[in-house]
PDB file of C-alpha atoms and ligand atoms in Angstrom:
ATOM      1  CA  LYS A   1     139.928  -6.632 -51.175  1.00 35.00           C
ATOM      2  CA  ALA A   2     143.059  -4.559 -51.004  1.00 40.00           C
ATOM      3  CA  ALA A   3     146.012  -6.472 -49.685  1.00 45.00           C
ATOM      4  CA  SER A   4     146.898  -5.745 -46.107  1.00 48.00           C
ATOM      5  CA  LEU A   5     148.949  -8.010 -43.962  1.00 55.00           C
ATOM      6  CA  THR A   6     150.487  -7.952 -40.580  1.00 58.00           C
ATOM      7  CA  MET A   7     153.966  -9.185 -39.785  1.00 60.00           C
ATOM      8  CA  PRO A   8     154.640 -10.156 -36.177  1.00 57.00           C
ATOM      9  CA  CYS A   9     158.110  -9.606 -34.833  1.00 47.00           C
ATOM     10  CA  THR A  10     159.472 -10.185 -31.360  1.00 46.00           C
ATOM     11  CA  LEU A  11     161.212  -7.137 -29.933  1.00 47.00           C
ATOM     12  CA  GLY A  12     162.353  -8.004 -26.426  1.00 45.00           C
ATOM     13  CA  LYS A  13     159.198  -9.286 -24.810  1.00 44.00           C
ATOM     14  CA  THR A  14     156.716  -7.239 -26.799  1.00 51.00           C
ATOM     15  CA  LEU A  15     155.275  -8.504 -30.016  1.00 53.00           C
ATOM     16  CA  HIS A  16     155.585  -5.699 -32.535  1.00 75.00           C
ATOM     17  CA  HIS A  17     153.315  -5.714 -35.550  1.00 91.00           C
ATOM     18  CA  MET A  18     153.959  -3.754 -38.687  1.00 98.00           C
ATOM     19  CA  GLN A  19     151.022  -3.261 -40.981  1.00 98.00           C
ATOM     20  CA  ILE A  20     151.780  -3.358 -44.687  1.00 98.00           C
ATOM     21  CA  LEU A  21     149.298  -1.438 -46.777  1.00 98.00           C
ATOM     22  CA  HIS A  22     149.146  -0.913 -50.496  1.00 98.00           C
ATOM     23  CA  SER A  23     146.035   1.142 -51.164  1.00 98.00           C
ATOM     24  CA  ILE A  24     145.531   4.751 -50.127  1.00 98.00           C
ATOM     25  CA  ALA A  25     142.112   3.879 -48.667  1.00 98.00           C
ATOM     26  CA  ASP A  26     143.587   1.162 -46.427  1.00 98.00           C
ATOM     27  CA  LEU A  27     146.383   3.466 -45.330  1.00 98.00           C
ATOM     28  CA  ARG A  28     143.945   6.235 -44.397  1.00 98.00           C
ATOM     29  CA  ALA A  29     141.757   3.776 -42.499  1.00 98.00           C
ATOM     30  CA  ALA A  30     144.788   2.480 -40.571  1.00 98.00           C
ATOM     31  CA  LEU A  31     145.821   6.036 -39.647  1.00 98.00           C
ATOM     32  CA  GLN A  32     142.340   7.086 -38.468  1.00 96.00           C
ATOM     33  CA  GLY A  33     143.307   6.864 -34.813  1.00 95.00           C
ATOM     34  CA  SER A  34     146.591   8.744 -35.206  1.00 98.00           C
ATOM     35  CA  ARG A  35     146.863  12.417 -34.308  1.00 98.00           C
ATOM     36  CA  SER A  36     150.416  12.919 -35.523  1.00 98.00           C
ATOM     37  CA  PRO A  37     152.218  10.341 -37.667  1.00 98.00           C
ATOM     38  CA  ALA A  38     155.971  10.515 -38.209  1.00 98.00           C
ATOM     39  CA  PHE A  39     156.822   9.635 -41.786  1.00 99.00           C
ATOM     40  CA  VAL A  40     159.934   8.411 -43.606  1.00 99.00           C
ATOM     41  CA  PRO A  41     159.528   8.169 -47.398  1.00 99.00           C
ATOM     42  CA  THR A  42     161.931   5.822 -49.196  1.00 98.00           C
ATOM     43  CA  MET A  43     162.419   4.001 -52.478  1.00 98.00           C
ATOM     44  CA  GLY A  44     163.329   0.785 -50.667  1.00 98.00           C
ATOM     45  CA  ASN A  45     166.594  -1.172 -50.804  1.00 97.00           C
ATOM     46  CA  LEU A  46     166.999   0.022 -47.268  1.00 98.00           C
ATOM     47  CA  HIS A  47     170.359   0.448 -45.574  1.00 98.00           C
ATOM     48  CA  ASP A  48     171.359   1.642 -42.106  1.00 98.00           C
ATOM     49  CA  GLY A  49     170.919   5.263 -43.187  1.00 98.00           C
ATOM     50  CA  HIS A  50     167.201   4.704 -43.862  1.00 98.00           C
ATOM     51  CA  LEU A  51     166.779   2.722 -40.655  1.00 98.00           C
ATOM     52  CA  ALA A  52     168.421   5.535 -38.665  1.00 98.00           C
ATOM     53  CA  LEU A  53     165.772   7.879 -40.126  1.00 98.00           C
ATOM     54  CA  VAL A  54     163.034   5.486 -38.974  1.00 98.00           C
ATOM     55  CA  ARG A  55     164.505   5.348 -35.470  1.00 98.00           C
ATOM     56  CA  GLN A  56     164.810   9.133 -35.480  1.00 98.00           C
ATOM     57  CA  ALA A  57     161.160   9.437 -36.544  1.00 98.00           C
ATOM     58  CA  LYS A  58     159.844   7.108 -33.865  1.00 98.00           C
ATOM     59  CA  PRO A  59     159.685   9.530 -30.910  1.00 98.00           C
ATOM     60  CA  LEU A  60     158.401  12.339 -33.171  1.00 98.00           C
ATOM     61  CA  GLY A  61     154.906  10.928 -33.729  1.00 98.00           C
ATOM     62  CA  ASP A  62     152.303   8.596 -32.310  1.00 98.00           C
ATOM     63  CA  VAL A  63     152.695   6.172 -35.212  1.00 98.00           C
ATOM     64  CA  THR A  64     155.777   5.629 -37.375  1.00 98.00           C
ATOM     65  CA  VAL A  65     155.088   5.264 -41.082  1.00 98.00           C
ATOM     66  CA  ALA A  66     157.587   4.422 -43.814  1.00 98.00           C
ATOM     67  CA  SER A  67     156.849   4.241 -47.502  1.00 99.00           C
ATOM     68  CA  ILE A  68     158.531   2.242 -50.224  1.00 98.00           C
ATOM     69  CA  PHE A  69     157.829   3.410 -53.741  1.00 98.00           C
ATOM     70  CA  VAL A  70     160.259   3.542 -56.648  1.00 98.00           C
ATOM     71  CA  ASN A  71     159.026   6.714 -58.278  1.00 98.00           C
ATOM     72  CA  ARG A  72     159.237   6.576 -62.055  1.00 97.00           C
ATOM     73  CA  LEU A  73     158.687  10.361 -62.285  1.00 97.00           C
ATOM     74  CA  GLN A  74     162.099  11.132 -60.821  1.00 98.00           C
ATOM     75  CA  PHE A  75     164.139   9.000 -63.216  1.00 98.00           C
ATOM     76  CA  LEU A  76     165.319  10.259 -66.601  1.00 96.00           C
ATOM     77  CA  PRO A  77     164.745   7.862 -69.523  1.00 96.00           C
ATOM     78  CA  HIS A  78     168.386   6.691 -69.536  1.00 95.00           C
ATOM     79  CA  GLU A  79     168.547   6.275 -65.749  1.00 96.00           C
ATOM     80  CA  ASP A  80     168.220   3.163 -63.591  1.00 96.00           C
ATOM     81  CA  PHE A  81     164.454   2.967 -62.932  1.00 97.00           C
ATOM     82  CA  ASP A  82     164.144  -0.618 -64.206  1.00 97.00           C
ATOM     83  CA  SER A  83     167.294  -1.881 -62.544  1.00 95.00           C
ATOM     84  CA  TYR A  84     166.838   0.087 -59.288  1.00 96.00           C
ATOM     85  CA  PRO A  85     167.304  -2.568 -56.580  1.00 96.00           C
ATOM     86  CA  ARG A  86     164.030  -3.906 -55.198  1.00 97.00           C
ATOM     87  CA  THR A  87     164.604  -5.901 -52.018  1.00 98.00           C
ATOM     88  CA  TRP A  88     161.085  -6.245 -50.618  1.00 98.00           C
ATOM     89  CA  GLU A  89     161.501  -9.084 -48.110  1.00 98.00           C
ATOM     90  CA  ALA A  90     164.674  -7.695 -46.550  1.00 98.00           C
ATOM     91  CA  ASP A  91     163.178  -4.186 -46.435  1.00 98.00           C
ATOM     92  CA  CYS A  92     160.069  -5.391 -44.573  1.00 98.00           C
ATOM     93  CA  ALA A  93     162.146  -7.290 -42.029  1.00 98.00           C
ATOM     94  CA  ALA A  94     164.487  -4.339 -41.486  1.00 98.00           C
ATOM     95  CA  LEU A  95     161.660  -1.807 -41.083  1.00 98.00           C
ATOM     96  CA  GLN A  96     159.885  -4.017 -38.640  1.00 98.00           C
ATOM     97  CA  ALA A  97     163.037  -4.519 -36.584  1.00 97.00           C
ATOM     98  CA  ALA A  98     163.570  -0.736 -36.565  1.00 98.00           C
ATOM     99  CA  GLY A  99     160.137  -0.301 -34.991  1.00 98.00           C
ATOM    100  CA  CYS A 100     158.169   0.931 -38.000  1.00 98.00           C
ATOM    101  CA  ASP A 101     154.409   0.593 -37.353  1.00 98.00           C
ATOM    102  CA  VAL A 102     153.001   1.044 -40.839  1.00 98.00           C
ATOM    103  CA  LEU A 103     154.615   0.411 -44.197  1.00 98.00           C
ATOM    104  CA  PHE A 104     152.848   2.096 -47.096  1.00 98.00           C
ATOM    105  CA  ALA A 105     153.935   0.342 -50.269  1.00 98.00           C
ATOM    106  CA  PRO A 106     151.684   1.502 -53.073  1.00 98.00           C
ATOM    107  CA  ARG A 107     151.913  -0.211 -56.411  1.00 98.00           C
ATOM    108  CA  GLU A 108     152.122   2.147 -59.336  1.00 97.00           C
ATOM    109  CA  ALA A 109     148.397   1.692 -59.999  1.00 97.00           C
ATOM    110  CA  ASP A 110     147.618   2.579 -56.370  1.00 97.00           C
ATOM    111  CA  LEU A 111     149.569   5.817 -56.363  1.00 98.00           C
ATOM    112  CA  TYR A 112     149.058   6.779 -59.993  1.00 97.00           C
ATOM    113  CA  PRO A 113     145.699   5.242 -61.005  1.00 96.00           C
ATOM    114  CA  GLN A 114     145.502   8.094 -63.495  1.00 96.00           C
ATOM    115  CA  PRO A 115     148.537   9.642 -65.163  1.00 95.00           C
ATOM    116  CA  GLN A 116     149.880  12.336 -62.830  1.00 96.00           C
ATOM    117  CA  THR A 117     149.137  15.363 -65.009  1.00 96.00           C
ATOM    118  CA  PHE A 118     149.302  17.848 -62.128  1.00 98.00           C
ATOM    119  CA  LYS A 119     152.899  18.247 -61.020  1.00 98.00           C
ATOM    120  CA  VAL A 120     154.791  20.247 -58.432  1.00 98.00           C
ATOM    121  CA  HIS A 121     157.458  22.381 -60.106  1.00 98.00           C
ATOM    122  CA  PRO A 122     159.944  23.637 -57.528  1.00 98.00           C
ATOM    123  CA  ASP A 123     161.500  27.084 -57.828  1.00 97.00           C
ATOM    124  CA  PRO A 124     164.091  26.824 -60.632  1.00 98.00           C
ATOM    125  CA  ALA A 125     166.430  29.043 -58.577  1.00 97.00           C
ATOM    126  CA  LEU A 126     166.805  26.085 -56.241  1.00 98.00           C
ATOM    127  CA  ALA A 127     165.874  23.082 -58.355  1.00 98.00           C
ATOM    128  CA  ASP A 128     167.666  23.797 -61.647  1.00 98.00           C
ATOM    129  CA  LEU A 129     171.176  23.870 -60.224  1.00 98.00           C
ATOM    130  CA  LEU A 130     173.524  21.074 -59.087  1.00 98.00           C
ATOM    131  CA  GLU A 131     171.460  17.827 -59.182  1.00 98.00           C
ATOM    132  CA  GLY A 132     168.683  19.551 -61.143  1.00 98.00           C
ATOM    133  CA  HIS A 133     171.155  20.754 -63.764  1.00 98.00           C
ATOM    134  CA  PHE A 134     172.488  17.267 -64.392  1.00 98.00           C
ATOM    135  CA  ARG A 135     169.138  15.502 -63.909  1.00 98.00           C
ATOM    136  CA  PRO A 136     166.573  17.848 -65.487  1.00 98.00           C
ATOM    137  CA  GLY A 137     163.096  17.273 -64.095  1.00 97.00           C
ATOM    138  CA  PHE A 138     164.405  15.261 -61.156  1.00 98.00           C
ATOM    139  CA  PHE A 139     163.114  17.609 -58.471  1.00 98.00           C
ATOM    140  CA  THR A 140     159.733  17.969 -60.169  1.00 98.00           C
ATOM    141  CA  GLY A 141     159.453  14.183 -59.955  1.00 98.00           C
ATOM    142  CA  VAL A 142     160.563  14.179 -56.325  1.00 98.00           C
ATOM    143  CA  ALA A 143     158.351  17.107 -55.253  1.00 98.00           C
ATOM    144  CA  THR A 144     155.333  15.639 -57.026  1.00 98.00           C
ATOM    145  CA  VAL A 145     155.603  12.215 -55.404  1.00 98.00           C
ATOM    146  CA  VAL A 146     156.443  13.644 -51.993  1.00 99.00           C
ATOM    147  CA  MET A 147     153.443  15.982 -52.163  1.00 98.00           C
ATOM    148  CA  LYS A 148     151.295  12.987 -53.028  1.00 98.00           C
ATOM    149  CA  LEU A 149     152.805  10.785 -50.308  1.00 98.00           C
ATOM    150  CA  PHE A 150     152.292  13.620 -47.809  1.00 98.00           C
ATOM    151  CA  ALA A 151     148.633  13.797 -48.865  1.00 98.00           C
ATOM    152  CA  CYS A 152     148.268  10.031 -48.326  1.00 98.00           C
ATOM    153  CA  VAL A 153     150.167   9.705 -45.044  1.00 98.00           C
ATOM    154  CA  LEU A 154     149.874  13.116 -43.394  1.00 98.00           C
ATOM    155  CA  GLY A 155     146.874  14.616 -45.222  1.00 97.00           C
ATOM    156  CA  GLN A 156     144.393  13.850 -42.442  1.00 97.00           C
ATOM    157  CA  THR A 157     146.496  15.180 -39.569  1.00 98.00           C
ATOM    158  CA  GLY A 158     149.715  16.867 -40.600  1.00 98.00           C
ATOM    159  CA  GLY A 159     152.747  15.559 -38.754  1.00 98.00           C
ATOM    160  CA  VAL A 160     156.483  15.120 -39.124  1.00 99.00           C
ATOM    161  CA  ALA A 161     158.533  13.835 -42.052  1.00 99.00           C
ATOM    162  CA  VAL A 162     162.210  12.882 -41.850  1.00 99.00           C
ATOM    163  CA  PHE A 163     164.597  13.260 -44.806  1.00 98.00           C
ATOM    164  CA  GLY A 164     168.309  12.438 -44.913  1.00 98.00           C
ATOM    165  CA  LYS A 165     170.895  15.171 -45.388  1.00 98.00           C
ATOM    166  CA  LYS A 166     172.737  13.020 -47.898  1.00 98.00           C
ATOM    167  CA  ASP A 167     170.236  14.280 -50.460  1.00 98.00           C
ATOM    168  CA  TYR A 168     170.943  17.827 -49.351  1.00 98.00           C
ATOM    169  CA  GLN A 169     169.266  19.665 -52.203  1.00 98.00           C
ATOM    170  CA  GLN A 170     166.231  17.372 -52.040  1.00 98.00           C
ATOM    171  CA  LEU A 171     165.842  18.200 -48.344  1.00 98.00           C
ATOM    172  CA  MET A 172     165.916  21.917 -49.216  1.00 98.00           C
ATOM    173  CA  VAL A 173     163.399  21.526 -52.043  1.00 98.00           C
ATOM    174  CA  ILE A 174     161.010  19.690 -49.705  1.00 98.00           C
ATOM    175  CA  ARG A 175     161.443  22.299 -46.953  1.00 98.00           C
ATOM    176  CA  HIS A 176     160.631  25.073 -49.441  1.00 98.00           C
ATOM    177  CA  MET A 177     157.637  23.168 -50.801  1.00 98.00           C
ATOM    178  CA  VAL A 178     156.207  22.677 -47.322  1.00 98.00           C
ATOM    179  CA  ARG A 179     156.684  26.362 -46.513  1.00 98.00           C
ATOM    180  CA  GLN A 180     155.301  27.661 -49.806  1.00 98.00           C
ATOM    181  CA  PHE A 181     152.194  25.476 -49.685  1.00 98.00           C
ATOM    182  CA  ALA A 182     151.762  26.023 -45.918  1.00 98.00           C
ATOM    183  CA  LEU A 183     151.585  22.266 -45.365  1.00 98.00           C
ATOM    184  CA  PRO A 184     151.098  21.405 -41.672  1.00 98.00           C
ATOM    185  CA  ILE A 185     154.206  19.250 -41.758  1.00 98.00           C
ATOM    186  CA  GLU A 186     157.470  19.630 -39.903  1.00 98.00           C
ATOM    187  CA  ILE A 187     160.501  18.534 -41.906  1.00 99.00           C
ATOM    188  CA  VAL A 188     163.273  17.018 -39.808  1.00 99.00           C
ATOM    189  CA  ALA A 189     166.759  16.350 -41.196  1.00 98.00           C
ATOM    190  CA  GLY A 190     168.685  13.147 -40.514  1.00 98.00           C
ATOM    191  CA  GLU A 191     172.489  13.091 -40.533  1.00 98.00           C
ATOM    192  CA  THR A 192     174.252  11.136 -43.259  1.00 98.00           C
ATOM    193  CA  CYS A 193     175.284   7.629 -42.219  1.00 98.00           C
ATOM    194  CA  ARG A 194     178.707   6.551 -43.392  1.00 98.00           C
ATOM    195  CA  ALA A 195     180.579   3.278 -43.741  1.00 98.00           C
ATOM    196  CA  ALA A 196     183.703   2.867 -41.605  1.00 98.00           C
ATOM    197  CA  ASP A 197     185.887   4.340 -44.381  1.00 98.00           C
ATOM    198  CA  GLY A 198     183.645   7.424 -44.728  1.00 98.00           C
ATOM    199  CA  LEU A 199     181.592   6.477 -47.810  1.00 98.00           C
ATOM    200  CA  ALA A 200     178.049   7.835 -47.452  1.00 98.00           C
ATOM    201  CA  LEU A 201     175.553   4.968 -47.355  1.00 98.00           C
ATOM    202  CA  SER A 202     173.418   4.832 -50.502  1.00 98.00           C
ATOM    203  CA  SER A 203     171.314   2.247 -52.267  1.00 96.00           C
ATOM    204  CA  ARG A 204     173.427   2.836 -55.361  1.00 97.00           C
ATOM    205  CA  ASN A 205     176.597   1.684 -53.520  1.00 98.00           C
ATOM    206  CA  GLY A 206     175.318  -1.810 -54.284  1.00 97.00           C
ATOM    207  CA  TYR A 207     176.161  -1.237 -57.966  1.00 97.00           C
ATOM    208  CA  LEU A 208     179.885  -0.856 -57.195  1.00 98.00           C
ATOM    209  CA  SER A 209     182.361  -3.638 -57.951  1.00 98.00           C
ATOM    210  CA  LEU A 210     184.742  -4.596 -55.129  1.00 98.00           C
ATOM    211  CA  GLU A 211     187.449  -2.458 -56.654  1.00 98.00           C
ATOM    212  CA  GLU A 212     185.093   0.496 -57.158  1.00 98.00           C
ATOM    213  CA  ARG A 213     183.836   0.152 -53.603  1.00 98.00           C
ATOM    214  CA  GLN A 214     187.404   0.679 -52.355  1.00 98.00           C
ATOM    215  CA  GLU A 215     187.820   3.737 -54.553  1.00 98.00           C
ATOM    216  CA  ALA A 216     184.373   5.170 -53.728  1.00 98.00           C
ATOM    217  CA  VAL A 217     185.514   6.844 -50.512  1.00 98.00           C
ATOM    218  CA  ALA A 218     187.567   9.264 -52.651  1.00 98.00           C
ATOM    219  CA  LEU A 219     184.420  11.371 -53.199  1.00 98.00           C
ATOM    220  CA  SER A 220     183.872  12.113 -49.512  1.00 98.00           C
ATOM    221  CA  GLN A 221     187.635  12.616 -49.097  1.00 98.00           C
ATOM    222  CA  ALA A 222     187.671  15.130 -51.945  1.00 98.00           C
ATOM    223  CA  LEU A 223     184.794  17.060 -50.349  1.00 98.00           C
ATOM    224  CA  LYS A 224     186.564  16.999 -47.008  1.00 98.00           C
ATOM    225  CA  ARG A 225     189.758  18.394 -48.543  1.00 98.00           C
ATOM    226  CA  LEU A 226     187.798  21.030 -50.456  1.00 98.00           C
ATOM    227  CA  ALA A 227     186.060  22.130 -47.263  1.00 98.00           C
ATOM    228  CA  GLN A 228     189.325  22.141 -45.291  1.00 97.00           C
ATOM    229  CA  GLN A 229     191.180  24.209 -47.885  1.00 98.00           C
ATOM    230  CA  TRP A 230     188.325  26.601 -48.741  1.00 98.00           C
ATOM    231  CA  LEU A 231     188.575  29.025 -45.849  1.00 95.00           C
ATOM    232  CA  GLY A 232     192.363  29.181 -46.030  1.00 96.00           C
ATOM    233  CA  THR A 233     192.300  29.958 -49.755  1.00 97.00           C
ATOM    234  CA  ALA A 234     192.056  33.536 -51.006  1.00 97.00           C
ATOM    235  CA  PRO A 235     188.553  34.183 -52.423  1.00 96.00           C
ATOM    236  CA  SER A 236     190.089  34.930 -55.831  1.00 97.00           C
ATOM    237  CA  ASP A 237     191.629  31.422 -55.905  1.00 98.00           C
ATOM    238  CA  ARG A 238     188.621  29.458 -54.742  1.00 98.00           C
ATOM    239  CA  SER A 239     187.197  28.637 -58.132  1.00 97.00           C
ATOM    240  CA  LEU A 240     190.650  27.297 -59.060  1.00 98.00           C
ATOM    241  CA  LEU A 241     190.495  25.160 -55.898  1.00 98.00           C
ATOM    242  CA  GLU A 242     187.180  23.695 -57.115  1.00 98.00           C
ATOM    243  CA  THR A 243     188.688  22.999 -60.539  1.00 98.00           C
ATOM    244  CA  LEU A 244     191.711  21.289 -58.994  1.00 98.00           C
ATOM    245  CA  THR A 245     189.411  19.147 -56.844  1.00 98.00           C
ATOM    246  CA  LEU A 246     187.482  18.080 -59.954  1.00 98.00           C
ATOM    247  CA  ASP A 247     190.721  17.360 -61.812  1.00 98.00           C
ATOM    248  CA  ALA A 248     192.082  15.261 -58.935  1.00 98.00           C
ATOM    249  CA  LEU A 249     188.993  13.027 -58.995  1.00 98.00           C
ATOM    250  CA  ARG A 250     189.147  12.816 -62.779  1.00 98.00           C
ATOM    251  CA  ALA A 251     192.764  11.683 -62.530  1.00 98.00           C
ATOM    252  CA  ARG A 252     191.597   8.780 -60.343  1.00 98.00           C
ATOM    253  CA  GLY A 253     189.193   7.645 -63.074  1.00 98.00           C
ATOM    254  CA  TRP A 254     186.009   9.378 -61.939  1.00 98.00           C
ATOM    255  CA  ALA A 255     183.684  11.418 -64.149  1.00 98.00           C
ATOM    256  CA  PRO A 256     182.561  14.231 -61.846  1.00 98.00           C
ATOM    257  CA  ASP A 257     179.450  16.329 -62.528  1.00 98.00           C
ATOM    258  CA  TYR A 258     180.257  18.924 -59.871  1.00 98.00           C
ATOM    259  CA  LEU A 259     182.300  19.487 -56.728  1.00 98.00           C
ATOM    260  CA  THR A 260     181.571  22.873 -55.337  1.00 98.00           C
ATOM    261  CA  VAL A 261     181.143  24.985 -52.228  1.00 98.00           C
ATOM    262  CA  ARG A 262     177.744  26.623 -51.819  1.00 98.00           C
ATOM    263  CA  ARG A 263     175.890  28.645 -49.238  1.00 98.00           C
ATOM    264  CA  ARG A 264     173.715  26.413 -47.085  1.00 98.00           C
ATOM    265  CA  ALA A 265     170.926  28.985 -47.143  1.00 97.00           C
ATOM    266  CA  ASP A 266     170.196  28.943 -50.895  1.00 98.00           C
ATOM    267  CA  LEU A 267     172.845  26.719 -52.550  1.00 98.00           C
ATOM    268  CA  GLN A 268     174.172  29.718 -54.479  1.00 98.00           C
ATOM    269  CA  PRO A 269     177.946  29.978 -54.990  1.00 97.00           C
ATOM    270  CA  ALA A 270     179.687  31.046 -51.808  1.00 95.00           C
ATOM    271  CA  THR A 271     180.956  34.611 -51.706  1.00 94.00           C
ATOM    272  CA  ALA A 272     183.933  36.035 -49.837  1.00 94.00           C
ATOM    273  CA  HIS A 273     181.555  37.073 -47.031  1.00 94.00           C
ATOM    274  CA  ASP A 274     180.245  33.559 -46.356  1.00 96.00           C
ATOM    275  CA  GLY A 275     182.140  32.187 -43.390  1.00 96.00           C
ATOM    276  CA  PRO A 276     182.404  28.916 -41.467  1.00 97.00           C
ATOM    277  CA  GLY A 277     179.137  27.403 -40.294  1.00 98.00           C
ATOM    278  CA  THR A 278     177.223  28.687 -43.351  1.00 98.00           C
ATOM    279  CA  LEU A 279     178.739  26.579 -46.130  1.00 98.00           C
ATOM    280  CA  VAL A 280     178.343  23.150 -47.655  1.00 98.00           C
ATOM    281  CA  ALA A 281     180.622  21.289 -50.082  1.00 98.00           C
ATOM    282  CA  LEU A 282     178.557  19.217 -52.496  1.00 99.00           C
ATOM    283  CA  GLY A 283     179.649  16.689 -55.055  1.00 98.00           C
ATOM    284  CA  ALA A 284     178.315  14.261 -57.622  1.00 98.00           C
ATOM    285  CA  ALA A 285     180.478  11.988 -59.714  1.00 98.00           C
ATOM    286  CA  ARG A 286     180.275   8.807 -61.681  1.00 98.00           C
ATOM    287  CA  LEU A 287     182.548   5.889 -60.862  1.00 98.00           C
ATOM    288  CA  GLY A 288     182.223   3.378 -63.684  1.00 98.00           C
ATOM    289  CA  SER A 289     178.496   3.367 -64.353  1.00 97.00           C
ATOM    290  CA  THR A 290     177.490   4.327 -60.793  1.00 97.00           C
ATOM    291  CA  ARG A 291     176.644   7.926 -59.974  1.00 98.00           C
ATOM    292  CA  LEU A 292     177.328   8.860 -56.351  1.00 98.00           C
ATOM    293  CA  ILE A 293     176.546  12.075 -54.463  1.00 98.00           C
ATOM    294  CA  ASP A 294     177.720  13.376 -51.123  1.00 98.00           C
ATOM    295  CA  ASN A 295     178.061  16.612 -49.186  1.00 99.00           C
ATOM    296  CA  LEU A 296     179.729  18.074 -46.137  1.00 98.00           C
ATOM    297  CA  GLU A 297     178.592  21.067 -44.107  1.00 98.00           C
ATOM    298  CA  PHE A 298     181.333  23.291 -42.735  1.00 98.00           C
TER     299      PHE A 298
HETATM  300  O1  PAF B 301     165.177  10.126 -51.313  1.00 50.66           O
HETATM  301  C1  PAF B 301     164.428   9.265 -51.821  1.00 50.66           C
HETATM  302  O2  PAF B 301     164.554   8.062 -51.563  1.00 50.66           O
HETATM  303  C2  PAF B 301     163.368   9.705 -52.797  1.00 50.66           C
HETATM  304  O3  PAF B 301     163.780  10.774 -53.560  1.00 50.66           O
HETATM  305  C3  PAF B 301     162.011  10.007 -52.124  1.00 50.66           C
HETATM  306  C4  PAF B 301     162.126  11.177 -51.173  1.00 50.66           C
HETATM  307  C5  PAF B 301     161.526   8.776 -51.381  1.00 50.66           C
HETATM  308  C6  PAF B 301     160.977  10.366 -53.180  1.00 50.66           C
HETATM  309  O4  PAF B 301     160.782   9.343 -54.085  1.00 50.66           O
END
């Protein structure tokens, strides 16, 4: 029998139960009575940013579903799939406290009983730049698992799915996928949660040493400065501004992949005509062995 267990949790006076389901069949059975689930996919190691997405999802559906699945397909061979933090007990407790009704936590054999030979390849015009340039195949891995998770969680009904803006390009890839395949799913964006000093919350922040954690805020500060200076800089000098921003981070000991201003609409380089309210500064950089990303709309 497929494992399925119920965790009771006292929320005020009501006893809230979160069902934990591993198999697709059990998940579908549990969602039979739902007309419109609200879904938050995650890879676990949950922080306040994830939990904010769960709370945001709650009023958007008649049942709130989260998933935890560390998706091998979206990691390059040299990346941190094996060491990616897995914090099952704490994640369950946190989801339950946030009011999640159903946790779908497939094991690899549940989600990929056969090798996933059909894949979703996003438009290279969107998926081969920025993150996709530095992590080739990443968005194919993401789109493929998200399509599959959508089929499991929302395939019977359609519904709503909430994705954080911290993974800005991922959010855009998923929006395009949903539109292009006419999936009956509404994608809702959640704002980035930040620590008191401004560092965007991320599971990978846990890799930082104490010293690195103090330095880590420099990425969001660099993006903030880039955004602030962009509109006051002559268009002909803006690529120099990006280079100087990269150099400044490098001088602090970072190894940046990119720090750049793009159009929100298509993530193409901003032109002289793109004004305030249409732009986003995006960055990815390694601090020690930890790769962090962040962005700022302006
Ligand atoms: O953003 C994430 O945590 C992952 O990329 C996602 C969307 C859960 C797919 O594995």
